mmCIF file of C-alpha atoms and ligand atoms in Angstrom:
data_model
loop_
_atom_site.group_PDB
_atom_site.id
_atom_site.type_symbol
_atom_site.label_atom_id
_atom_site.label_comp_id
_atom_site.label_asym_id
_atom_site.label_seq_id
_atom_site.Cartn_x
_atom_site.Cartn_y
_atom_site.Cartn_z
ATOM 1 C CA UNK A 16 -33.400 11.797 0.635
ATOM 2 C CA UNK A 17 -31.985 11.724 3.722
ATOM 3 C CA UNK A 18 -28.435 9.730 3.641
ATOM 4 C CA UNK A 19 -26.536 10.119 6.824
ATOM 5 C CA UNK A 20 -22.348 9.732 6.213
ATOM 6 C CA UNK A 21 -20.507 9.009 9.222
ATOM 7 C CA UNK A 22 -17.167 9.213 9.921
ATOM 8 C CA UNK A 23 -16.219 8.196 13.439
ATOM 9 C CA UNK A 24 -16.671 4.877 15.374
ATOM 10 C CA UNK A 25 -18.836 7.171 18.075
ATOM 11 C CA UNK A 26 -21.258 8.892 15.325
ATOM 12 C CA UNK A 27 -21.423 5.626 13.562
ATOM 13 C CA UNK A 28 -22.445 4.097 16.521
ATOM 14 C CA UNK A 29 -25.340 6.675 17.789
ATOM 15 C CA UNK A 30 -26.487 6.446 14.448
ATOM 16 C CA UNK A 31 -26.714 2.706 14.019
ATOM 17 C CA UNK A 32 -28.492 2.573 17.904
ATOM 18 C CA UNK A 33 -31.285 4.659 16.159
ATOM 19 C CA UNK A 34 -32.116 2.096 13.133
ATOM 20 C CA UNK A 35 -35.083 0.414 13.177
ATOM 21 C CA UNK A 36 -33.893 -3.511 12.432
ATOM 22 C CA UNK A 37 -33.020 -5.668 11.155
ATOM 23 C CA UNK A 38 -30.065 -3.875 9.358
ATOM 24 C CA UNK A 39 -27.633 -4.747 6.936
ATOM 25 C CA UNK A 40 -24.009 -3.699 6.270
ATOM 26 C CA UNK A 41 -22.296 -4.437 2.595
ATOM 27 C CA UNK A 42 -18.950 -3.467 3.082
ATOM 28 C CA UNK A 43 -16.912 -2.084 0.022
ATOM 29 C CA UNK A 44 -14.202 0.027 -0.844
ATOM 30 C CA UNK A 45 -15.457 2.456 -3.105
ATOM 31 C CA UNK A 46 -15.455 3.293 -6.886
ATOM 32 C CA UNK A 47 -19.072 1.852 -6.731
ATOM 33 C CA UNK A 48 -20.499 -0.261 -9.703
ATOM 34 C CA UNK A 49 -23.496 -1.804 -10.526
ATOM 35 C CA UNK A 50 -22.005 -4.905 -8.642
ATOM 36 C CA UNK A 51 -21.833 -3.091 -5.508
ATOM 37 C CA UNK A 52 -25.574 -1.445 -6.055
ATOM 38 C CA UNK A 53 -26.774 -5.508 -6.536
ATOM 39 C CA UNK A 54 -25.663 -6.306 -3.169
ATOM 40 C CA UNK A 55 -27.107 -2.785 -1.520
ATOM 41 C CA UNK A 56 -30.915 -3.541 -3.591
ATOM 42 C CA UNK A 57 -30.663 -7.749 -2.347
ATOM 43 C CA UNK A 58 -30.176 -5.842 1.321
ATOM 44 C CA UNK A 59 -33.603 -3.884 0.362
ATOM 45 C CA UNK A 60 -35.285 -6.977 0.349
ATOM 46 C CA UNK A 61 -34.102 -8.402 3.086
ATOM 47 C CA UNK A 62 -33.822 -5.683 5.529
ATOM 48 C CA UNK A 63 -35.434 -2.415 7.133
ATOM 49 C CA UNK A 64 -32.233 -0.431 7.578
ATOM 50 C CA UNK A 65 -29.114 -0.547 5.393
ATOM 51 C CA UNK A 66 -25.963 0.805 6.006
ATOM 52 C CA UNK A 67 -23.045 1.038 3.345
ATOM 53 C CA UNK A 68 -19.268 1.217 4.165
ATOM 54 C CA UNK A 69 -16.809 2.573 1.989
ATOM 55 C CA UNK A 70 -13.374 1.866 3.302
ATOM 56 C CA UNK A 71 -9.627 1.106 0.986
ATOM 57 C CA UNK A 72 -8.661 -0.681 4.025
ATOM 58 C CA UNK A 73 -4.214 0.211 3.370
ATOM 59 C CA UNK A 74 -4.062 -3.370 5.538
ATOM 60 C CA UNK A 75 -5.117 -5.624 2.724
ATOM 61 C CA UNK A 76 -4.047 -3.170 -0.206
ATOM 62 C CA UNK A 77 -0.450 -2.788 0.729
ATOM 63 C CA UNK A 78 0.815 -5.721 -0.886
ATOM 64 C CA UNK A 79 -1.918 -6.303 -3.371
ATOM 65 C CA UNK A 80 0.278 -5.910 -7.016
ATOM 66 C CA UNK A 81 -2.263 -3.389 -8.323
ATOM 67 C CA UNK A 82 -3.624 -1.523 -5.730
ATOM 68 C CA UNK A 83 -1.212 0.875 -4.279
ATOM 69 C CA UNK A 84 -3.628 3.739 -5.034
ATOM 70 C CA UNK A 85 -7.030 2.929 -4.817
ATOM 71 C CA UNK A 86 -8.510 6.187 -5.865
ATOM 72 C CA UNK A 87 -11.452 7.804 -4.419
ATOM 73 C CA UNK A 88 -14.748 8.375 -5.749
ATOM 74 C CA UNK A 89 -16.471 9.729 -2.780
ATOM 75 C CA UNK A 90 -18.923 12.461 -4.520
ATOM 76 C CA UNK A 91 -19.783 9.699 -7.082
ATOM 77 C CA UNK A 92 -20.378 7.219 -5.006
ATOM 78 C CA UNK A 93 -22.637 9.360 -2.653
ATOM 79 C CA UNK A 94 -24.478 10.221 -6.181
ATOM 80 C CA UNK A 95 -25.246 6.949 -6.454
ATOM 81 C CA UNK A 96 -26.627 5.604 -3.667
ATOM 82 C CA UNK A 97 -28.568 8.419 -3.331
ATOM 83 C CA UNK A 98 -30.533 7.256 -6.256
ATOM 84 C CA UNK A 99 -30.453 4.072 -5.545
ATOM 85 C CA UNK A 100 -31.673 5.037 -1.726
ATOM 86 C CA UNK A 101 -34.673 7.078 -3.492
ATOM 87 C CA UNK A 102 -35.525 4.454 -5.970
ATOM 88 C CA UNK A 103 -35.391 1.764 -3.248
ATOM 89 C CA UNK A 104 -37.707 4.364 -1.418
ATOM 90 C CA UNK A 105 -40.164 4.603 -4.187
ATOM 91 C CA UNK A 106 -40.805 0.820 -4.158
ATOM 92 C CA UNK A 107 -41.169 0.338 -0.640
ATOM 93 C CA UNK A 108 -38.424 -2.084 0.126
ATOM 94 C CA UNK A 109 -35.826 -1.518 2.832
ATOM 95 C CA UNK A 110 -33.961 2.043 3.618
ATOM 96 C CA UNK A 111 -30.718 2.985 2.451
ATOM 97 C CA UNK A 112 -29.703 4.827 5.546
ATOM 98 C CA UNK A 113 -25.812 5.879 5.830
ATOM 99 C CA UNK A 114 -22.649 5.469 4.627
ATOM 100 C CA UNK A 115 -20.272 4.679 6.699
ATOM 101 C CA UNK A 116 -16.498 6.450 5.614
ATOM 102 C CA UNK A 117 -14.344 6.294 8.646
ATOM 103 C CA UNK A 118 -10.426 7.633 8.356
ATOM 104 C CA UNK A 119 -7.404 5.424 8.585
ATOM 105 C CA UNK A 120 -7.346 6.515 12.423
ATOM 106 C CA UNK A 121 -10.506 5.358 13.293
ATOM 107 C CA UNK A 122 -9.952 2.103 11.987
ATOM 108 C CA UNK A 123 -6.417 1.493 12.967
ATOM 109 C CA UNK A 124 -6.270 2.859 16.641
ATOM 110 C CA UNK A 125 -2.253 2.230 17.025
ATOM 111 C CA UNK A 126 -0.947 2.592 13.692
ATOM 112 C CA UNK A 127 2.097 2.856 15.118
ATOM 113 C CA UNK A 128 1.943 -0.768 16.412
ATOM 114 C CA UNK A 129 0.204 -2.194 13.499
ATOM 115 C CA UNK A 130 2.058 -4.088 10.542
ATOM 116 C CA UNK A 131 0.744 -7.282 9.015
ATOM 117 C CA UNK A 132 3.764 -8.417 7.649
ATOM 118 C CA UNK A 133 5.710 -8.644 10.789
ATOM 119 C CA UNK A 134 3.409 -9.790 13.053
ATOM 120 C CA UNK A 135 3.114 -7.005 14.951
ATOM 121 C CA UNK A 136 -0.661 -5.490 15.445
ATOM 122 C CA UNK A 137 -4.380 -7.114 16.699
ATOM 123 C CA UNK A 138 -5.323 -9.404 13.739
ATOM 124 C CA UNK A 139 -7.487 -11.905 12.764
ATOM 125 C CA UNK A 140 -5.917 -15.207 10.740
ATOM 126 C CA UNK A 141 -8.126 -17.833 9.150
ATOM 127 C CA UNK A 142 -5.150 -20.451 8.524
ATOM 128 C CA UNK A 143 -4.907 -22.593 6.031
ATOM 129 C CA UNK A 144 -7.683 -20.602 3.813
ATOM 130 C CA UNK A 145 -6.407 -16.970 3.820
ATOM 131 C CA UNK A 146 -2.889 -18.675 2.270
ATOM 132 C CA UNK A 147 -4.676 -19.976 -0.873
ATOM 133 C CA UNK A 148 -5.191 -18.658 -4.531
ATOM 134 C CA UNK A 149 -5.194 -15.080 -3.841
ATOM 135 C CA UNK A 150 -3.580 -15.354 -0.363
ATOM 136 C CA UNK A 151 -1.010 -17.167 -1.986
ATOM 137 C CA UNK A 152 1.403 -14.028 -3.427
ATOM 138 C CA UNK A 153 -0.281 -11.267 -1.365
ATOM 139 C CA UNK A 154 -0.178 -13.407 1.961
ATOM 140 C CA UNK A 155 -1.071 -10.925 4.327
ATOM 141 C CA UNK A 156 -4.186 -9.462 2.295
ATOM 142 C CA UNK A 157 -6.886 -12.098 3.839
ATOM 143 C CA UNK A 158 -5.561 -11.096 7.279
ATOM 144 C CA UNK A 159 -6.546 -7.439 6.410
ATOM 145 C CA UNK A 160 -9.631 -8.309 4.902
ATOM 146 C CA UNK A 161 -11.109 -10.482 7.814
ATOM 147 C CA UNK A 162 -9.766 -7.938 10.224
ATOM 148 C CA UNK A 163 -11.584 -4.603 8.956
ATOM 149 C CA UNK A 164 -14.252 -6.919 8.629
ATOM 150 C CA UNK A 165 -14.181 -7.566 12.273
ATOM 151 C CA UNK A 166 -13.557 -4.034 13.049
ATOM 152 C CA UNK A 167 -16.456 -3.110 10.977
ATOM 153 C CA UNK A 168 -18.999 -5.351 11.937
ATOM 154 C CA UNK A 169 -18.399 -4.667 15.403
ATOM 155 C CA UNK A 170 -19.295 -1.035 14.773
ATOM 156 C CA UNK A 171 -22.383 -1.262 12.587
ATOM 157 C CA UNK A 172 -23.579 -4.374 14.343
ATOM 158 C CA UNK A 173 -25.283 -5.381 11.498
ATOM 159 C CA UNK A 174 -27.861 -8.514 11.688
ATOM 160 C CA UNK A 175 -27.252 -9.412 7.808
ATOM 161 C CA UNK A 176 -23.488 -8.337 5.656
ATOM 162 C CA UNK A 177 -23.697 -8.741 2.245
ATOM 163 C CA UNK A 178 -20.313 -9.869 0.194
ATOM 164 C CA UNK A 179 -20.541 -10.794 -3.646
ATOM 165 C CA UNK A 180 -19.818 -14.125 -5.094
ATOM 166 C CA UNK A 181 -17.077 -12.649 -7.626
ATOM 167 C CA UNK A 182 -14.656 -12.718 -4.912
ATOM 168 C CA UNK A 183 -15.696 -16.327 -3.400
ATOM 169 C CA UNK A 184 -12.630 -16.751 -1.682
ATOM 170 C CA UNK A 185 -13.522 -13.769 0.694
ATOM 171 C CA UNK A 186 -17.300 -14.310 0.915
ATOM 172 C CA UNK A 187 -16.119 -18.063 1.906
ATOM 173 C CA UNK A 188 -13.845 -16.770 4.451
ATOM 174 C CA UNK A 189 -16.075 -14.179 6.326
ATOM 175 C CA UNK A 190 -18.448 -16.964 6.662
ATOM 176 C CA UNK A 191 -15.760 -18.834 8.603
ATOM 177 C CA UNK A 192 -14.762 -15.519 10.382
ATOM 178 C CA UNK A 193 -18.373 -15.505 11.734
ATOM 179 C CA UNK A 194 -18.786 -19.270 12.155
ATOM 180 C CA UNK A 195 -15.343 -19.436 14.531
ATOM 181 C CA UNK A 196 -15.458 -16.184 16.355
ATOM 182 C CA UNK A 197 -19.167 -16.815 17.099
ATOM 183 C CA UNK A 198 -20.668 -13.243 15.608
ATOM 184 C CA UNK A 199 -24.514 -13.308 15.793
ATOM 185 C CA UNK A 200 -24.037 -12.394 11.900
ATOM 186 C CA UNK A 201 -26.171 -13.804 8.722
ATOM 187 C CA UNK A 202 -23.626 -13.931 5.918
ATOM 188 C CA UNK A 203 -25.254 -13.322 2.383
ATOM 189 C CA UNK A 204 -23.273 -13.830 -1.120
ATOM 190 C CA UNK A 205 -25.182 -12.549 -3.827
ATOM 191 C CA UNK A 206 -24.169 -13.547 -7.194
ATOM 192 C CA UNK A 207 -22.182 -11.988 -10.087
ATOM 193 C CA UNK A 208 -22.477 -8.909 -11.918
ATOM 194 C CA UNK A 209 -21.446 -8.883 -15.636
ATOM 195 C CA UNK A 210 -20.845 -6.936 -18.285
ATOM 196 C CA UNK A 211 -22.335 -7.886 -21.473
ATOM 197 C CA UNK A 212 -19.939 -10.041 -22.827
ATOM 198 C CA UNK A 213 -19.127 -11.804 -19.339
ATOM 199 C CA UNK A 214 -16.490 -9.819 -17.877
ATOM 200 C CA UNK A 215 -17.351 -9.260 -13.947
ATOM 201 C CA UNK A 216 -18.182 -5.862 -13.264
ATOM 202 C CA UNK A 217 -15.131 -4.405 -10.985
ATOM 203 C CA UNK A 218 -13.535 -1.081 -9.785
ATOM 204 C CA UNK A 219 -10.553 -2.604 -11.143
ATOM 205 C CA UNK A 220 -11.632 -2.754 -14.822
ATOM 206 C CA UNK A 221 -11.505 1.149 -15.085
ATOM 207 C CA UNK A 222 -7.920 0.648 -15.106
ATOM 208 C CA UNK A 223 -8.049 -1.431 -18.726
ATOM 209 C CA UNK A 224 -8.160 0.638 -21.664
ATOM 210 C CA UNK A 225 -10.012 -0.094 -24.632
ATOM 211 C CA UNK A 226 -7.307 -2.182 -25.683
ATOM 212 C CA UNK A 227 -6.876 -4.390 -22.570
ATOM 213 C CA UNK A 228 -10.225 -4.568 -21.758
ATOM 214 C CA UNK A 229 -11.183 -6.424 -24.821
ATOM 215 C CA UNK A 230 -8.699 -9.186 -24.062
ATOM 216 C CA UNK A 231 -9.467 -8.833 -20.160
ATOM 217 C CA UNK A 232 -12.386 -11.450 -21.396
ATOM 218 C CA UNK A 233 -10.541 -14.383 -22.058
ATOM 219 C CA UNK A 234 -10.458 -15.014 -18.442
ATOM 220 C CA UNK A 235 -14.367 -15.709 -18.373
ATOM 221 C CA UNK A 236 -14.361 -17.305 -21.749
ATOM 222 C CA UNK A 237 -11.682 -19.609 -19.897
ATOM 223 C CA UNK A 238 -13.617 -20.884 -16.926
ATOM 224 C CA UNK A 239 -17.167 -21.179 -19.494
ATOM 225 C CA UNK A 240 -14.532 -23.242 -21.820
ATOM 226 C CA UNK A 241 -14.436 -25.713 -18.813
ATOM 227 C CA UNK A 242 -17.854 -25.043 -17.290
ATOM 228 C CA UNK A 243 -19.105 -26.592 -21.035
ATOM 229 C CA UNK A 244 -17.363 -28.665 -20.947
ATOM 230 C CA UNK A 245 -18.401 -29.838 -17.133
ATOM 231 C CA UNK A 246 -22.024 -29.557 -18.554
ATOM 232 C CA UNK A 247 -21.358 -32.206 -20.977
ATOM 233 C CA UNK A 248 -20.308 -35.150 -18.775
ATOM 234 C CA UNK A 249 -16.467 -34.443 -17.962
ATOM 235 C CA UNK A 250 -15.857 -34.300 -14.094
ATOM 236 C CA UNK A 251 -11.580 -34.302 -13.895
ATOM 237 C CA UNK A 252 -9.384 -31.458 -12.714
ATOM 238 C CA UNK A 253 -6.971 -32.356 -15.618
ATOM 239 C CA UNK A 254 -9.729 -32.124 -18.737
ATOM 240 C CA UNK A 255 -11.364 -29.283 -17.105
ATOM 241 C CA UNK A 256 -8.238 -27.314 -16.466
ATOM 242 C CA UNK A 257 -6.776 -27.909 -19.439
ATOM 243 C CA UNK A 258 -9.634 -26.555 -20.939
ATOM 244 C CA UNK A 259 -9.399 -23.043 -19.524
ATOM 245 C CA UNK A 260 -5.762 -23.285 -20.130
ATOM 246 C CA UNK A 261 -6.092 -23.858 -24.189
ATOM 247 C CA UNK A 262 -8.238 -20.863 -24.153
ATOM 248 C CA UNK A 263 -6.344 -19.001 -22.445
ATOM 249 C CA UNK A 264 -2.809 -20.096 -24.223
ATOM 250 C CA UNK A 265 -4.885 -19.925 -27.693
ATOM 251 C CA UNK A 266 -5.426 -15.989 -26.887
ATOM 252 C CA UNK A 267 -1.659 -15.448 -25.562
ATOM 253 C CA UNK A 268 -0.241 -16.673 -28.995
ATOM 254 C CA UNK A 269 -2.576 -14.865 -31.294
ATOM 255 C CA UNK A 270 -1.214 -11.915 -29.223
ATOM 256 C CA UNK A 271 2.130 -12.457 -29.671
ATOM 257 C CA UNK A 272 1.411 -12.920 -33.101
ATOM 258 C CA UNK A 273 0.622 -9.050 -33.016
ATOM 259 C CA UNK A 274 2.568 -6.193 -33.486
ATOM 260 C CA UNK A 275 3.878 -4.380 -30.276
ATOM 261 C CA UNK A 276 1.088 -1.481 -30.715
ATOM 262 C CA UNK A 277 -1.565 -3.623 -31.186
ATOM 263 C CA UNK A 278 -1.025 -6.382 -28.738
ATOM 264 C CA UNK A 279 -1.930 -7.275 -24.574
ATOM 265 C CA UNK A 280 -0.165 -9.677 -22.806
ATOM 266 C CA UNK A 281 -1.407 -11.201 -19.885
ATOM 267 C CA UNK A 282 -0.428 -13.807 -17.592
ATOM 268 C CA UNK A 283 -2.288 -17.099 -16.328
ATOM 269 C CA UNK A 284 -1.689 -16.716 -12.046
ATOM 270 C CA UNK A 285 -3.830 -19.807 -11.746
ATOM 271 C CA UNK A 286 -6.876 -21.996 -12.352
ATOM 272 C CA UNK A 287 -8.156 -24.464 -9.522
ATOM 273 C CA UNK A 288 -11.198 -26.765 -8.645
ATOM 274 C CA UNK A 289 -11.802 -26.779 -5.032
ATOM 275 C CA UNK A 290 -14.211 -27.833 -2.458
ATOM 276 C CA UNK A 291 -16.746 -24.970 -2.076
ATOM 277 C CA UNK A 292 -16.621 -24.670 1.856
ATOM 278 C CA UNK A 293 -12.872 -26.350 2.904
ATOM 279 C CA UNK A 294 -11.046 -24.806 -0.412
ATOM 280 C CA UNK A 295 -9.223 -28.182 -0.738
ATOM 281 C CA UNK A 296 -7.762 -28.996 -4.170
ATOM 282 C CA UNK A 297 -10.161 -31.809 -6.222
ATOM 283 C CA UNK A 298 -9.168 -34.146 -8.943
ATOM 284 C CA UNK A 299 -12.391 -34.936 -9.648
ATOM 285 C CA UNK A 300 -15.943 -33.053 -8.968
ATOM 286 C CA UNK A 301 -18.884 -35.089 -7.719
ATOM 287 C CA UNK A 302 -21.332 -34.243 -9.171
ATOM 288 C CA UNK A 303 -23.631 -34.248 -6.123
ATOM 289 C CA UNK A 304 -21.195 -32.025 -4.058
ATOM 290 C CA UNK A 305 -19.940 -29.822 -7.242
ATOM 291 C CA UNK A 306 -16.939 -27.707 -7.094
ATOM 292 C CA UNK A 307 -15.974 -24.116 -8.096
ATOM 293 C CA UNK A 308 -13.432 -23.115 -10.504
ATOM 294 C CA UNK A 309 -11.592 -20.188 -10.317
ATOM 295 C CA UNK A 310 -9.447 -17.998 -12.055
ATOM 296 C CA UNK A 311 -6.839 -15.151 -11.947
ATOM 297 C CA UNK A 312 -5.106 -13.666 -14.577
ATOM 298 C CA UNK A 313 -2.760 -9.920 -14.838
ATOM 299 C CA UNK A 314 -3.086 -8.196 -17.516
ATOM 300 C CA UNK A 315 0.252 -7.000 -18.137
ATOM 301 C CA UNK A 316 1.048 -3.294 -18.909
ATOM 302 C CA UNK A 317 1.119 -1.795 -22.716
ATOM 303 C CA UNK A 318 4.011 -2.207 -24.797
ATOM 304 C CA UNK A 319 3.302 0.876 -27.091
ATOM 305 C CA UNK A 320 0.492 3.121 -27.164
ATOM 306 C CA UNK A 321 -0.843 4.369 -30.455
ATOM 307 C CA UNK A 322 -1.279 7.941 -30.466
ATOM 308 C CA UNK A 323 -5.088 8.861 -29.536
ATOM 309 C CA UNK A 324 -5.569 5.717 -27.953
ATOM 310 C CA UNK A 325 -8.466 4.929 -25.273
ATOM 311 C CA UNK A 326 -6.455 4.777 -22.117
ATOM 312 C CA UNK A 327 -7.927 3.431 -18.729
ATOM 313 C CA UNK A 328 -6.737 5.083 -15.285
ATOM 314 C CA UNK A 329 -3.095 5.649 -15.000
ATOM 315 C CA UNK A 330 -3.190 5.013 -18.885
ATOM 316 C CA UNK A 331 -2.563 1.441 -18.632
ATOM 317 C CA UNK A 332 1.339 1.155 -17.648
ATOM 318 C CA UNK A 333 0.136 -0.915 -14.447
ATOM 319 C CA UNK A 334 -0.533 -4.842 -14.065
ATOM 320 C CA UNK A 335 -4.193 -5.558 -13.578
ATOM 321 C CA UNK A 336 -4.923 -8.349 -11.476
ATOM 322 C CA UNK A 337 -8.571 -10.072 -12.527
ATOM 323 C CA UNK A 338 -10.647 -13.014 -11.123
ATOM 324 C CA UNK A 339 -13.352 -15.268 -11.728
ATOM 325 C CA UNK A 340 -15.041 -17.900 -10.873
ATOM 326 C CA UNK A 341 -17.722 -20.489 -11.334
ATOM 327 C CA UNK A 342 -19.819 -22.684 -9.978
ATOM 328 C CA UNK A 343 -19.657 -26.679 -11.335
ATOM 329 C CA UNK A 344 -22.716 -28.512 -10.481
ATOM 330 C CA UNK A 345 -25.233 -28.289 -7.352
ATOM 331 C CA UNK A 346 -23.477 -25.466 -4.890
ATOM 332 C CA UNK A 347 -26.186 -23.467 -3.478
ATOM 333 C CA UNK A 348 -25.698 -19.569 -2.099
ATOM 334 C CA UNK A 349 -25.458 -21.091 1.455
ATOM 335 C CA UNK A 350 -21.759 -22.494 1.407
HETATM 336 P P1 AMP B 407 -14.884 -4.144 -3.077
HETATM 337 O O1 AMP B 407 -15.557 -2.612 -3.393
HETATM 338 O O2 AMP B 407 -14.345 -4.472 -4.488
HETATM 339 O O3 AMP B 407 -14.059 -4.425 -1.969
HETATM 340 O O4 AMP B 407 -16.211 -5.189 -3.136
HETATM 341 C C1 AMP B 407 -17.005 -5.171 -2.069
HETATM 342 C C2 AMP B 407 -18.044 -5.816 -2.312
HETATM 343 O O5 AMP B 407 -18.928 -6.031 -3.873
HETATM 344 C C3 AMP B 407 -17.425 -7.375 -2.479
HETATM 345 O O6 AMP B 407 -18.317 -8.180 -1.876
HETATM 346 C C4 AMP B 407 -17.262 -7.978 -3.967
HETATM 347 O O7 AMP B 407 -17.206 -9.125 -4.150
HETATM 348 C C5 AMP B 407 -19.315 -7.190 -4.622
HETATM 349 N N1 AMP B 407 -18.777 -7.142 -6.001
HETATM 350 C C6 AMP B 407 -17.801 -6.488 -6.440
HETATM 351 N N2 AMP B 407 -18.287 -6.778 -7.988
HETATM 352 C C7 AMP B 407 -19.047 -7.489 -7.907
HETATM 353 C C8 AMP B 407 -19.749 -8.085 -8.598
HETATM 354 N N3 AMP B 407 -19.378 -7.458 -10.191
HETATM 355 N N4 AMP B 407 -20.815 -8.732 -8.529
HETATM 356 C C9 AMP B 407 -21.433 -8.836 -7.291
HETATM 357 N N5 AMP B 407 -20.476 -8.080 -6.131
HETATM 358 C C10 AMP B 407 -19.669 -7.458 -6.514
#
């Protein structure tokens, strides 16, 4: 099938002008997996022409603790999209038309005047949402995300843009960006696609060797423990968060008692219950409104590696930050 790869802003704009509407955009940073594919499929059910963008935005990665070198897997990504595009075509759904893979020069025309950390350049800020949770110790991260999404929206001019609920805060921020800056775009949020044991599928998972991967599911288990408790009638923040913390601490104790060649260390960054739109921390979940429980952990580098041990990319020598969330109660998709 004919899948165009566009690398410049003028070529993307020209190509966009030829597409039958409605047009959708799925922004990604590459290293595509079934989570991304689920968003493309969702778009194919709702729109006629689909564009996927692949751009590892340096402005949002620069301060991320584990993503200093986001590897390019463009060949594999294109092959995956080709296959999916053919599948969608066979099913008579929307057509996957193009992949926008811009260069840094295309996305940042004034690099010499671009320094988010020092407030130099042209950026989108969304206060206070961008400074909470994932933004708390990476203060420029969401400024980078919002800015690059606005740029992508301006180039591709989609009717609909698709984001994953796995990155709840990001999806919420993009919705705010679109509403507040009066962009005529419908933001659609897709469900989190998970591995069999519950770990959200993520580009970051390839950095986890077998040992860290096995323990990483603790985040999902911790959130699920609170979710179960909520379903049984508990609604206070203190009890729900305690349920998550207990699961994490129990796993930490278990790991601490192992030999260093067997154990995995991880740190809890946060567990937090918040209002699904304002992100205000809640003391108690109102069952009529519901809430979101988010968590983040840092998987620490392995301390000792056995000969022949199956390792992840960069050999498990780096800190990998994992995030996940669950809905408590009746939040619909249109938050
Ligand atoms: P990324 O390439 O990591 O920036 O992700 C691109 C988009 O895919 C974002 O909107 C993510 O929220 C979404 N996404 C990533 N992983 C998943 C997943 N497991 N399930 C659903 N959506 C996902």
